[in-house]
mmCIF file of N, CA, C and O in Angstrom:
data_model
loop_
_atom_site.group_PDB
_atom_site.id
_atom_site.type_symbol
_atom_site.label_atom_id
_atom_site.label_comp_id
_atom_site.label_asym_id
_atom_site.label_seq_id
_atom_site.Cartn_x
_atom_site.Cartn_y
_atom_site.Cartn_z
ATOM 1 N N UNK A 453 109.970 108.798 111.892
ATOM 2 C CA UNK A 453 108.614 109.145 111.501
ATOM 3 C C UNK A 453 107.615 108.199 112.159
ATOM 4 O O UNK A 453 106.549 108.593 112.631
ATOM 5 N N UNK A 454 108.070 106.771 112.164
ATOM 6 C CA UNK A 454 107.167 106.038 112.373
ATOM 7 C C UNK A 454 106.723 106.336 114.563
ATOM 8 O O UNK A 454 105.748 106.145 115.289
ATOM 9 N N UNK A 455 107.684 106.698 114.679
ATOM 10 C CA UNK A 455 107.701 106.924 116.509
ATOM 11 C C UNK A 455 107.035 108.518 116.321
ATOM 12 O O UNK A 455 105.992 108.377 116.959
ATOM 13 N N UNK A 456 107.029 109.381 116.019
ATOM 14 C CA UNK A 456 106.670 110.194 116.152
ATOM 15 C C UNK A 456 104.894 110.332 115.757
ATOM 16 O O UNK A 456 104.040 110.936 116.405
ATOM 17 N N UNK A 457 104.727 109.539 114.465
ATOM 18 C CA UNK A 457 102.877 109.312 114.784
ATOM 19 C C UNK A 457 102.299 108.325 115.568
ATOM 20 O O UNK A 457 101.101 108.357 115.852
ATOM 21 N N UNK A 458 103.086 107.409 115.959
ATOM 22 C CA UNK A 458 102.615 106.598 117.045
ATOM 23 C C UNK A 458 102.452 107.148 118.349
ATOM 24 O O UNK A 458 101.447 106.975 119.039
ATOM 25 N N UNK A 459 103.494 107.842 118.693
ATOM 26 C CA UNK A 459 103.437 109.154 120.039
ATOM 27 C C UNK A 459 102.720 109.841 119.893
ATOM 28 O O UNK A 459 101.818 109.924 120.726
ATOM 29 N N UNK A 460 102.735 110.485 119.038
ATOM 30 C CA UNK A 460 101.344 111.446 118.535
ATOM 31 C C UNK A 460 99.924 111.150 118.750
ATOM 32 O O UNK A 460 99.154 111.948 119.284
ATOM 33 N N UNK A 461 99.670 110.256 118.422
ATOM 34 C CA UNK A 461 98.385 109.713 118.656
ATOM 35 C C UNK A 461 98.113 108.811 119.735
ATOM 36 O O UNK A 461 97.031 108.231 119.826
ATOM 37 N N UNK A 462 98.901 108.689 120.428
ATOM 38 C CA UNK A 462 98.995 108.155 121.911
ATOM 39 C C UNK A 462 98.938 108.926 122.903
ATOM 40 O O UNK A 462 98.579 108.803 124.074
ATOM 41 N N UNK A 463 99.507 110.073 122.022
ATOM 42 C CA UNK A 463 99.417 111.514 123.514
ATOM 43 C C UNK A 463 98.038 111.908 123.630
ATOM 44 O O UNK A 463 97.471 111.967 124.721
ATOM 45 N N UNK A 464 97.211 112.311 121.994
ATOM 46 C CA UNK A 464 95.830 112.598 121.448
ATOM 47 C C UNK A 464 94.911 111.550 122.385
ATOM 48 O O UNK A 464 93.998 112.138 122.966
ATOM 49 N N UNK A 465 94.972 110.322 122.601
ATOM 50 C CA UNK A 465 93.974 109.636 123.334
ATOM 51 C C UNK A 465 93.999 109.874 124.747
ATOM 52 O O UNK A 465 92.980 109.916 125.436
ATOM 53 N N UNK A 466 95.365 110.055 125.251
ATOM 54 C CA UNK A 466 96.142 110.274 126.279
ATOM 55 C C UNK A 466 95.059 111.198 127.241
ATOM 56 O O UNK A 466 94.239 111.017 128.141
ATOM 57 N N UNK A 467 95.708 112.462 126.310
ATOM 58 C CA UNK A 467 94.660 113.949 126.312
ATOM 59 C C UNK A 467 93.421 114.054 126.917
ATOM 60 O O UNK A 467 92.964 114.447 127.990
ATOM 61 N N UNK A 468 92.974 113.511 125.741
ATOM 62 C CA UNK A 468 91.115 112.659 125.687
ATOM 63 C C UNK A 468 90.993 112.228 127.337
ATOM 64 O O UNK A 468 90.456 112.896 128.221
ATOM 65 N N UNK A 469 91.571 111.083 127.451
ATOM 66 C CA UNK A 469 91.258 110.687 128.827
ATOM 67 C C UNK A 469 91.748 111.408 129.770
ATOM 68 O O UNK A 469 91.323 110.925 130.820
ATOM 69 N N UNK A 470 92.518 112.444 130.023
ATOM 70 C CA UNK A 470 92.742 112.915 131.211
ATOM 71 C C UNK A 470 91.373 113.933 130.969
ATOM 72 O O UNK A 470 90.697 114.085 131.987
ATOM 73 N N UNK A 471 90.927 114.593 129.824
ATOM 74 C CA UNK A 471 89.768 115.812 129.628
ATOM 75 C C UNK A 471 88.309 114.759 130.125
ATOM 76 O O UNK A 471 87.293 115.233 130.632
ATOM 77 N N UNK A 472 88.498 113.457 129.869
ATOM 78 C CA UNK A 472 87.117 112.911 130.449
ATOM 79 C C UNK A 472 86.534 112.016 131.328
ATOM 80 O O UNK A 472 85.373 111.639 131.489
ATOM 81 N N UNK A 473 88.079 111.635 132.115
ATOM 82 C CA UNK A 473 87.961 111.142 133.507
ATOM 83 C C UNK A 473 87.696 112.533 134.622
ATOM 84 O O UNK A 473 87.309 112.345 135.775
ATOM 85 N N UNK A 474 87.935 113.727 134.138
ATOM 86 C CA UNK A 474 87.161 114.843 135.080
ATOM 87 C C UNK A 474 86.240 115.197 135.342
ATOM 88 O O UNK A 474 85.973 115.928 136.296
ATOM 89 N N UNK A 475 85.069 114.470 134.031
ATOM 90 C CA UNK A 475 83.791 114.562 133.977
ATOM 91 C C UNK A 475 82.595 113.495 134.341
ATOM 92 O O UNK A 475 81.505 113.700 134.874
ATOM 93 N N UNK A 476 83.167 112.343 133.884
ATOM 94 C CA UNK A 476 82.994 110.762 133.703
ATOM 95 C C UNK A 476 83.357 109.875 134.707
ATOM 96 O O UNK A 476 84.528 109.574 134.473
ATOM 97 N N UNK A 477 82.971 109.300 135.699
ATOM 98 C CA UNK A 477 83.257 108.171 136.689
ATOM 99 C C UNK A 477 82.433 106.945 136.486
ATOM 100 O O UNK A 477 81.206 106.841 136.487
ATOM 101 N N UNK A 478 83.315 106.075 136.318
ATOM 102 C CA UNK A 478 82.202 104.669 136.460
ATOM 103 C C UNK A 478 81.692 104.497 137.889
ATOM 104 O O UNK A 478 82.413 104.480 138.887
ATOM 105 N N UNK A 479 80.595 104.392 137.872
ATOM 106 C CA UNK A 479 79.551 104.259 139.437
ATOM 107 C C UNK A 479 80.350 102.985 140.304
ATOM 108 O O UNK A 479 79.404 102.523 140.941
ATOM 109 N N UNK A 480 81.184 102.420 140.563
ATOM 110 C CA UNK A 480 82.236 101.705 141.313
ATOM 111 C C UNK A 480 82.501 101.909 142.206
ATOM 112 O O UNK A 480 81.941 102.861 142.750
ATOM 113 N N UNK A 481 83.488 101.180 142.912
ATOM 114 C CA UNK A 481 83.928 101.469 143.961
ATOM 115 C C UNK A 481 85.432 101.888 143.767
ATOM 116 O O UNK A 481 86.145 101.059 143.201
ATOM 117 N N UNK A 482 85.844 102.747 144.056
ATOM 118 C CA UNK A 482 87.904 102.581 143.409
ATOM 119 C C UNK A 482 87.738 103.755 142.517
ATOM 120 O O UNK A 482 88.405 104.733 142.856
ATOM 121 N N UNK A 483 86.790 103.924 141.146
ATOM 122 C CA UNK A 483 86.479 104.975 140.098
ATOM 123 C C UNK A 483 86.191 106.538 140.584
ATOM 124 O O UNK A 483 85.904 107.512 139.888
ATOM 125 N N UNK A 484 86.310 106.470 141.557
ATOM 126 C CA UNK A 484 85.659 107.557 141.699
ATOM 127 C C UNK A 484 86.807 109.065 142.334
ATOM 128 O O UNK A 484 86.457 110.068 142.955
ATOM 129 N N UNK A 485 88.358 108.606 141.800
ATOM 130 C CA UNK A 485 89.179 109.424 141.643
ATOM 131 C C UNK A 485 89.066 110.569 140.584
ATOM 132 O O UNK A 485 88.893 110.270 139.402
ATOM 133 N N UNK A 486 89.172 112.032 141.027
ATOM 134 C CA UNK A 486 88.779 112.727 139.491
ATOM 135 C C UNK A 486 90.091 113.232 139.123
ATOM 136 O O UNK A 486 89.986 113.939 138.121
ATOM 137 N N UNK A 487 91.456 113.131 139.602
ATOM 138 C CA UNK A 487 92.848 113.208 139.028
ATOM 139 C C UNK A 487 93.110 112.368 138.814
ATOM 140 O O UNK A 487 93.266 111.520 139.693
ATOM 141 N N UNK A 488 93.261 112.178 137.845
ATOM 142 C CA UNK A 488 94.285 110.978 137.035
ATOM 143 C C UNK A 488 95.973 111.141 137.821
ATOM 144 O O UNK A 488 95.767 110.233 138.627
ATOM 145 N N UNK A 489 96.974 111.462 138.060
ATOM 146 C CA UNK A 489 97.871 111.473 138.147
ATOM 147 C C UNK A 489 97.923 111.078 139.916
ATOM 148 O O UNK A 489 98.914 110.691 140.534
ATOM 149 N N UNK A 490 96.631 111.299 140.421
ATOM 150 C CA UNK A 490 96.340 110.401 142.277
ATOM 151 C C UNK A 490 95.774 109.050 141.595
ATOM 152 O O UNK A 490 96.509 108.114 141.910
ATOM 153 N N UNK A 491 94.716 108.646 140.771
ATOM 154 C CA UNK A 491 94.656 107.823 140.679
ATOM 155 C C UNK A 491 95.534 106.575 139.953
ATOM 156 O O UNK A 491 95.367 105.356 139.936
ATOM 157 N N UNK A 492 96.442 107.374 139.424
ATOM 158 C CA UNK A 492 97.551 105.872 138.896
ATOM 159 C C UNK A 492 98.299 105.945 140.142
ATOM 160 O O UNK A 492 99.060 104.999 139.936
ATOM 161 N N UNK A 493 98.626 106.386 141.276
ATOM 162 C CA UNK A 493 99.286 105.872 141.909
ATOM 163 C C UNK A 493 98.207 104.888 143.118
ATOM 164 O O UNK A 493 98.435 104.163 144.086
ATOM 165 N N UNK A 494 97.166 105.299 142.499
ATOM 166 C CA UNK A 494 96.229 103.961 143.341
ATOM 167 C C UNK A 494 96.152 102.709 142.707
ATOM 168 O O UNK A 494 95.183 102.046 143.078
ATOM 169 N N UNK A 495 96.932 102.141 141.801
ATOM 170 C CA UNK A 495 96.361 101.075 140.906
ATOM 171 C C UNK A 495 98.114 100.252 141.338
ATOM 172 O O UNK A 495 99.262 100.641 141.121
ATOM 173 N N UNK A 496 97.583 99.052 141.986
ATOM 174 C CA UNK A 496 98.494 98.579 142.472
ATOM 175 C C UNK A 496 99.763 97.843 141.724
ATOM 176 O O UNK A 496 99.617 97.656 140.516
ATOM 177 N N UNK A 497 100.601 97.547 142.137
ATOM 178 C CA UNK A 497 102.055 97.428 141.076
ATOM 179 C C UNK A 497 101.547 96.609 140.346
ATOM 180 O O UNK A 497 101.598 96.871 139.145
ATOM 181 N N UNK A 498 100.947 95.471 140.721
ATOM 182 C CA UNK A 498 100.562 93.898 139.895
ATOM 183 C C UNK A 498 99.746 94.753 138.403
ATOM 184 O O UNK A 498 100.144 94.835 137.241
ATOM 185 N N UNK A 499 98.689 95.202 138.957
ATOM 186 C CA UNK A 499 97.870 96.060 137.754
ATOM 187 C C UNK A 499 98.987 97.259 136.774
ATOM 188 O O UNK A 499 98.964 97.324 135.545
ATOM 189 N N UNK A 500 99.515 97.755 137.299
ATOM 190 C CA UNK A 500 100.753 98.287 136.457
ATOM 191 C C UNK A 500 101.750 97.659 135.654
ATOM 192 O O UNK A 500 102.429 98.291 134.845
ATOM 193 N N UNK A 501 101.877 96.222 135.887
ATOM 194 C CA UNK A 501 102.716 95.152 135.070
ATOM 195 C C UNK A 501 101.981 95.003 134.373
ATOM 196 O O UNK A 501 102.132 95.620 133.319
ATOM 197 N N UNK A 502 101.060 94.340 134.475
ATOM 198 C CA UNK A 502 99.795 94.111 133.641
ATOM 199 C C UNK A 502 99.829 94.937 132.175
ATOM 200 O O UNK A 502 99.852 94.499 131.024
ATOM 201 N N UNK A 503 99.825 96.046 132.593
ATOM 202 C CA UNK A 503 99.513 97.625 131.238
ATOM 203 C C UNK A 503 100.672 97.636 130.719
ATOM 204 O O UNK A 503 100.665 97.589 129.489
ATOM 205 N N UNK A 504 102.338 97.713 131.546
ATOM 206 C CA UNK A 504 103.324 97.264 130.859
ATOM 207 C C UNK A 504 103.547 96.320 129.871
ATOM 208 O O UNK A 504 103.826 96.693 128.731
ATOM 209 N N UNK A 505 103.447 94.950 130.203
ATOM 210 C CA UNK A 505 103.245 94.132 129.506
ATOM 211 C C UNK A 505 102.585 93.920 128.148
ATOM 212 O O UNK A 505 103.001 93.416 127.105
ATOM 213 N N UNK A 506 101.228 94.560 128.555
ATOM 214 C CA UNK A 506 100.223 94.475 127.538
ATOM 215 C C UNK A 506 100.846 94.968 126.332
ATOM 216 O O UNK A 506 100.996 94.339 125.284
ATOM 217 N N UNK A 507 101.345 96.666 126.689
ATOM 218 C CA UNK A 507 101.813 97.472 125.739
ATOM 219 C C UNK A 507 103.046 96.957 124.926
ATOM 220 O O UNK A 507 103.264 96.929 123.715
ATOM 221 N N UNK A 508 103.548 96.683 125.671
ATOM 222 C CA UNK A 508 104.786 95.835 125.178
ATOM 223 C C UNK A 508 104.762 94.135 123.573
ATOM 224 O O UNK A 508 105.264 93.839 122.488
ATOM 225 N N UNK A 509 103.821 93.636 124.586
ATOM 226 C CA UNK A 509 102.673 92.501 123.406
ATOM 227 C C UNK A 509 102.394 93.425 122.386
ATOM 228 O O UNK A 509 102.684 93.084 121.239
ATOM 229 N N UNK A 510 101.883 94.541 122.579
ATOM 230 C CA UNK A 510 101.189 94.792 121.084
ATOM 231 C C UNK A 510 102.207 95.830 120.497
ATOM 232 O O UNK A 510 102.034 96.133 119.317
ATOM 233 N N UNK A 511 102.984 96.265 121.001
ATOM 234 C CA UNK A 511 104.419 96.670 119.969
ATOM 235 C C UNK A 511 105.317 95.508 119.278
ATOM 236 O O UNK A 511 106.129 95.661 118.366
ATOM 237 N N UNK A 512 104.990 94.403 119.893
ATOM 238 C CA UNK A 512 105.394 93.145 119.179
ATOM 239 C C UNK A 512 104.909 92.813 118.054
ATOM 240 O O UNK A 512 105.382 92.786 116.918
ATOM 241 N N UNK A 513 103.556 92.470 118.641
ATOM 242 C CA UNK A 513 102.471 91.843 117.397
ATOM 243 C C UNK A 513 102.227 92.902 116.424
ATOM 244 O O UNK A 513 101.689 92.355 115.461
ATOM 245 N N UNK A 514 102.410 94.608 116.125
ATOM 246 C CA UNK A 514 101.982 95.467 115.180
ATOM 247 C C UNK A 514 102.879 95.391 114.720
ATOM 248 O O UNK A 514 102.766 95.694 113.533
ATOM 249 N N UNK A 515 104.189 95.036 115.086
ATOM 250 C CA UNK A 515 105.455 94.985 113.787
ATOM 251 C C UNK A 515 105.881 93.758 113.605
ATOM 252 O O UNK A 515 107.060 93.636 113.272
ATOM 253 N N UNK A 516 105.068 92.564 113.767
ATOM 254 C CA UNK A 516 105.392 91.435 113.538
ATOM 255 C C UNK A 516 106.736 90.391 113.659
ATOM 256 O O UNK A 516 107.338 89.545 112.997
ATOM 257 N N UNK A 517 106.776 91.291 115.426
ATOM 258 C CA UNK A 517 108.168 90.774 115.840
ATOM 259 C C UNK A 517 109.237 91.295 115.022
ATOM 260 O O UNK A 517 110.314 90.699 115.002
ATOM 261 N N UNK A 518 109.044 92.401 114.310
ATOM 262 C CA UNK A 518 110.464 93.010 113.732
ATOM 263 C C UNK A 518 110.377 94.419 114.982
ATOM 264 O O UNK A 518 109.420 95.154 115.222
ATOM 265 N N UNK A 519 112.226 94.402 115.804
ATOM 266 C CA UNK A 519 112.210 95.321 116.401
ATOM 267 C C UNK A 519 112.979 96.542 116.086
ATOM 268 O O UNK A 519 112.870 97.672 116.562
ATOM 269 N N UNK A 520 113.431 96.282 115.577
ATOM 270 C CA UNK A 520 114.469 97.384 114.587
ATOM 271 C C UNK A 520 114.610 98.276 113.769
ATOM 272 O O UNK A 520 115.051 97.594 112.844
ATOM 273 N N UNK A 521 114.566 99.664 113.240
ATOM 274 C CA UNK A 521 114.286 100.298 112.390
ATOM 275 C C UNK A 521 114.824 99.504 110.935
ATOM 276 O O UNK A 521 114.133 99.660 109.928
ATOM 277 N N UNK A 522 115.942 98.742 110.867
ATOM 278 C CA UNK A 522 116.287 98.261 109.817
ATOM 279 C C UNK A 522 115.367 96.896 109.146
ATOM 280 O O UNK A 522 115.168 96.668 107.953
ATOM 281 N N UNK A 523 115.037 96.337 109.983
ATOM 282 C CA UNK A 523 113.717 95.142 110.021
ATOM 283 C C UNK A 523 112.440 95.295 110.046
ATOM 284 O O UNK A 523 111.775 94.279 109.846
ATOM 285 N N UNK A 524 111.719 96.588 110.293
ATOM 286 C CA UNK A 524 110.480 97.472 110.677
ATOM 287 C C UNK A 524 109.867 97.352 109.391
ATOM 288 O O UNK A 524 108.712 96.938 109.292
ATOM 289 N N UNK A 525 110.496 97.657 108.477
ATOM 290 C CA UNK A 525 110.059 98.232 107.339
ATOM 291 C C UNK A 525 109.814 97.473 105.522
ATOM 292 O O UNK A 525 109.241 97.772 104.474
ATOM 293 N N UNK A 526 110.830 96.166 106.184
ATOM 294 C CA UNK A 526 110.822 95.390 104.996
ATOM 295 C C UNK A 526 109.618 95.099 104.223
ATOM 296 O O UNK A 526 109.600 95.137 102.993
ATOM 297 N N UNK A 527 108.659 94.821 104.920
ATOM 298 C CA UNK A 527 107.239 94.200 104.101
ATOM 299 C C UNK A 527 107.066 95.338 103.375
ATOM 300 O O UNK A 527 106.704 94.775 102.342
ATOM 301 N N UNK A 528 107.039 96.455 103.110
ATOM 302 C CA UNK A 528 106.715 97.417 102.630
ATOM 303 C C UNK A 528 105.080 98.550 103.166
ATOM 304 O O UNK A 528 104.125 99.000 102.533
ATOM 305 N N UNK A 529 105.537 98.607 104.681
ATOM 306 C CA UNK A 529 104.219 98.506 105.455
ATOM 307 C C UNK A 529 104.858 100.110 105.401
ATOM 308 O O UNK A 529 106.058 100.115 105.127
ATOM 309 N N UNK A 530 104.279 101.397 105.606
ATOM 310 C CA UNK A 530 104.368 102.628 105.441
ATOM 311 C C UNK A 530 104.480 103.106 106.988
ATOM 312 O O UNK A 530 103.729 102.622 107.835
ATOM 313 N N UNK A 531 105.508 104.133 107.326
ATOM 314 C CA UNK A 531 105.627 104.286 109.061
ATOM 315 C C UNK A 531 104.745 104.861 109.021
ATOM 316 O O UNK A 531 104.302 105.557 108.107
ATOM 317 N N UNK A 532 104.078 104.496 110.743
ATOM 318 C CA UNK A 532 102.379 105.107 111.169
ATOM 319 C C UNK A 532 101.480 104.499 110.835
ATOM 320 O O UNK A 532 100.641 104.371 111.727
ATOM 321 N N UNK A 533 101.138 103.826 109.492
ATOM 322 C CA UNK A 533 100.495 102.634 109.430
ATOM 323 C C UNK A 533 100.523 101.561 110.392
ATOM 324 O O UNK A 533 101.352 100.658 110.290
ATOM 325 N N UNK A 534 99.510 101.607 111.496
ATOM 326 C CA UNK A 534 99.853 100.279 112.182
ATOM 327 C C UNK A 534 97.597 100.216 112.042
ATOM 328 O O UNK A 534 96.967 100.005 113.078
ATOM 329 N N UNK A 535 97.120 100.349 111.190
ATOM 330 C CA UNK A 535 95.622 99.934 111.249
ATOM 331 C C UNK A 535 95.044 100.713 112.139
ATOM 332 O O UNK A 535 93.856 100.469 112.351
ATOM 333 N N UNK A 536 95.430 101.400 112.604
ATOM 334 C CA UNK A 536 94.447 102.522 113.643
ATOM 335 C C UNK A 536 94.897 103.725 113.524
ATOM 336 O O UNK A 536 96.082 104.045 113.621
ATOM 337 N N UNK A 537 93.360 104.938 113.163
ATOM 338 C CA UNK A 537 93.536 106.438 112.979
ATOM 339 C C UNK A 537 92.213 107.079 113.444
ATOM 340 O O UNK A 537 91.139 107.062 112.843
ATOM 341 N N UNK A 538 92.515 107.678 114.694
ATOM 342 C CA UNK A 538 91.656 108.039 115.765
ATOM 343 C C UNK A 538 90.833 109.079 115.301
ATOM 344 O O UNK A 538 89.989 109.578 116.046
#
């Protein structure tokens, strides 16, 4: 349960940004790709670790270093509850 509203609402923002990077460009230099799926392959590996990483940190820090479905849940924190509802 708890992977399935977290995916869920990751796909929902996901969505969002592919519907408003078609419309929306930051005035930049580099921004001004209107496919998303050409422009991630413009964003160089270093910047792709980067977003890896990041994501990775904050699947850490929202379950408080518990990685496990059996350890996830002890505090009595409710799956999908992680403080954000879009």
């Amino acid at each position: 349960r708890e992977a399935e509203l977290k995916h869920g609402r990751i796909c929902m923002l996901g969505t969002l940004g592919f519907l408003v990077q078609e419309q929306i460009q930051l005035p930049l230099p580099g921004f001004d790709n209107k496919v998303a799926t050409e422009a991630f392959f413009s964003v160089p590996a270093g910047g792709l670790w980067q977003i890896f990483f990041t994501l990775g940190a904050i699947e850490i820090i929202s379950n408080n270093g518990a990685l496990t479905p059996g350890t996830m849940f002890v505090s009595g924190r409710a799956p999908g509850d992680i403080g954000f509802d879009p």
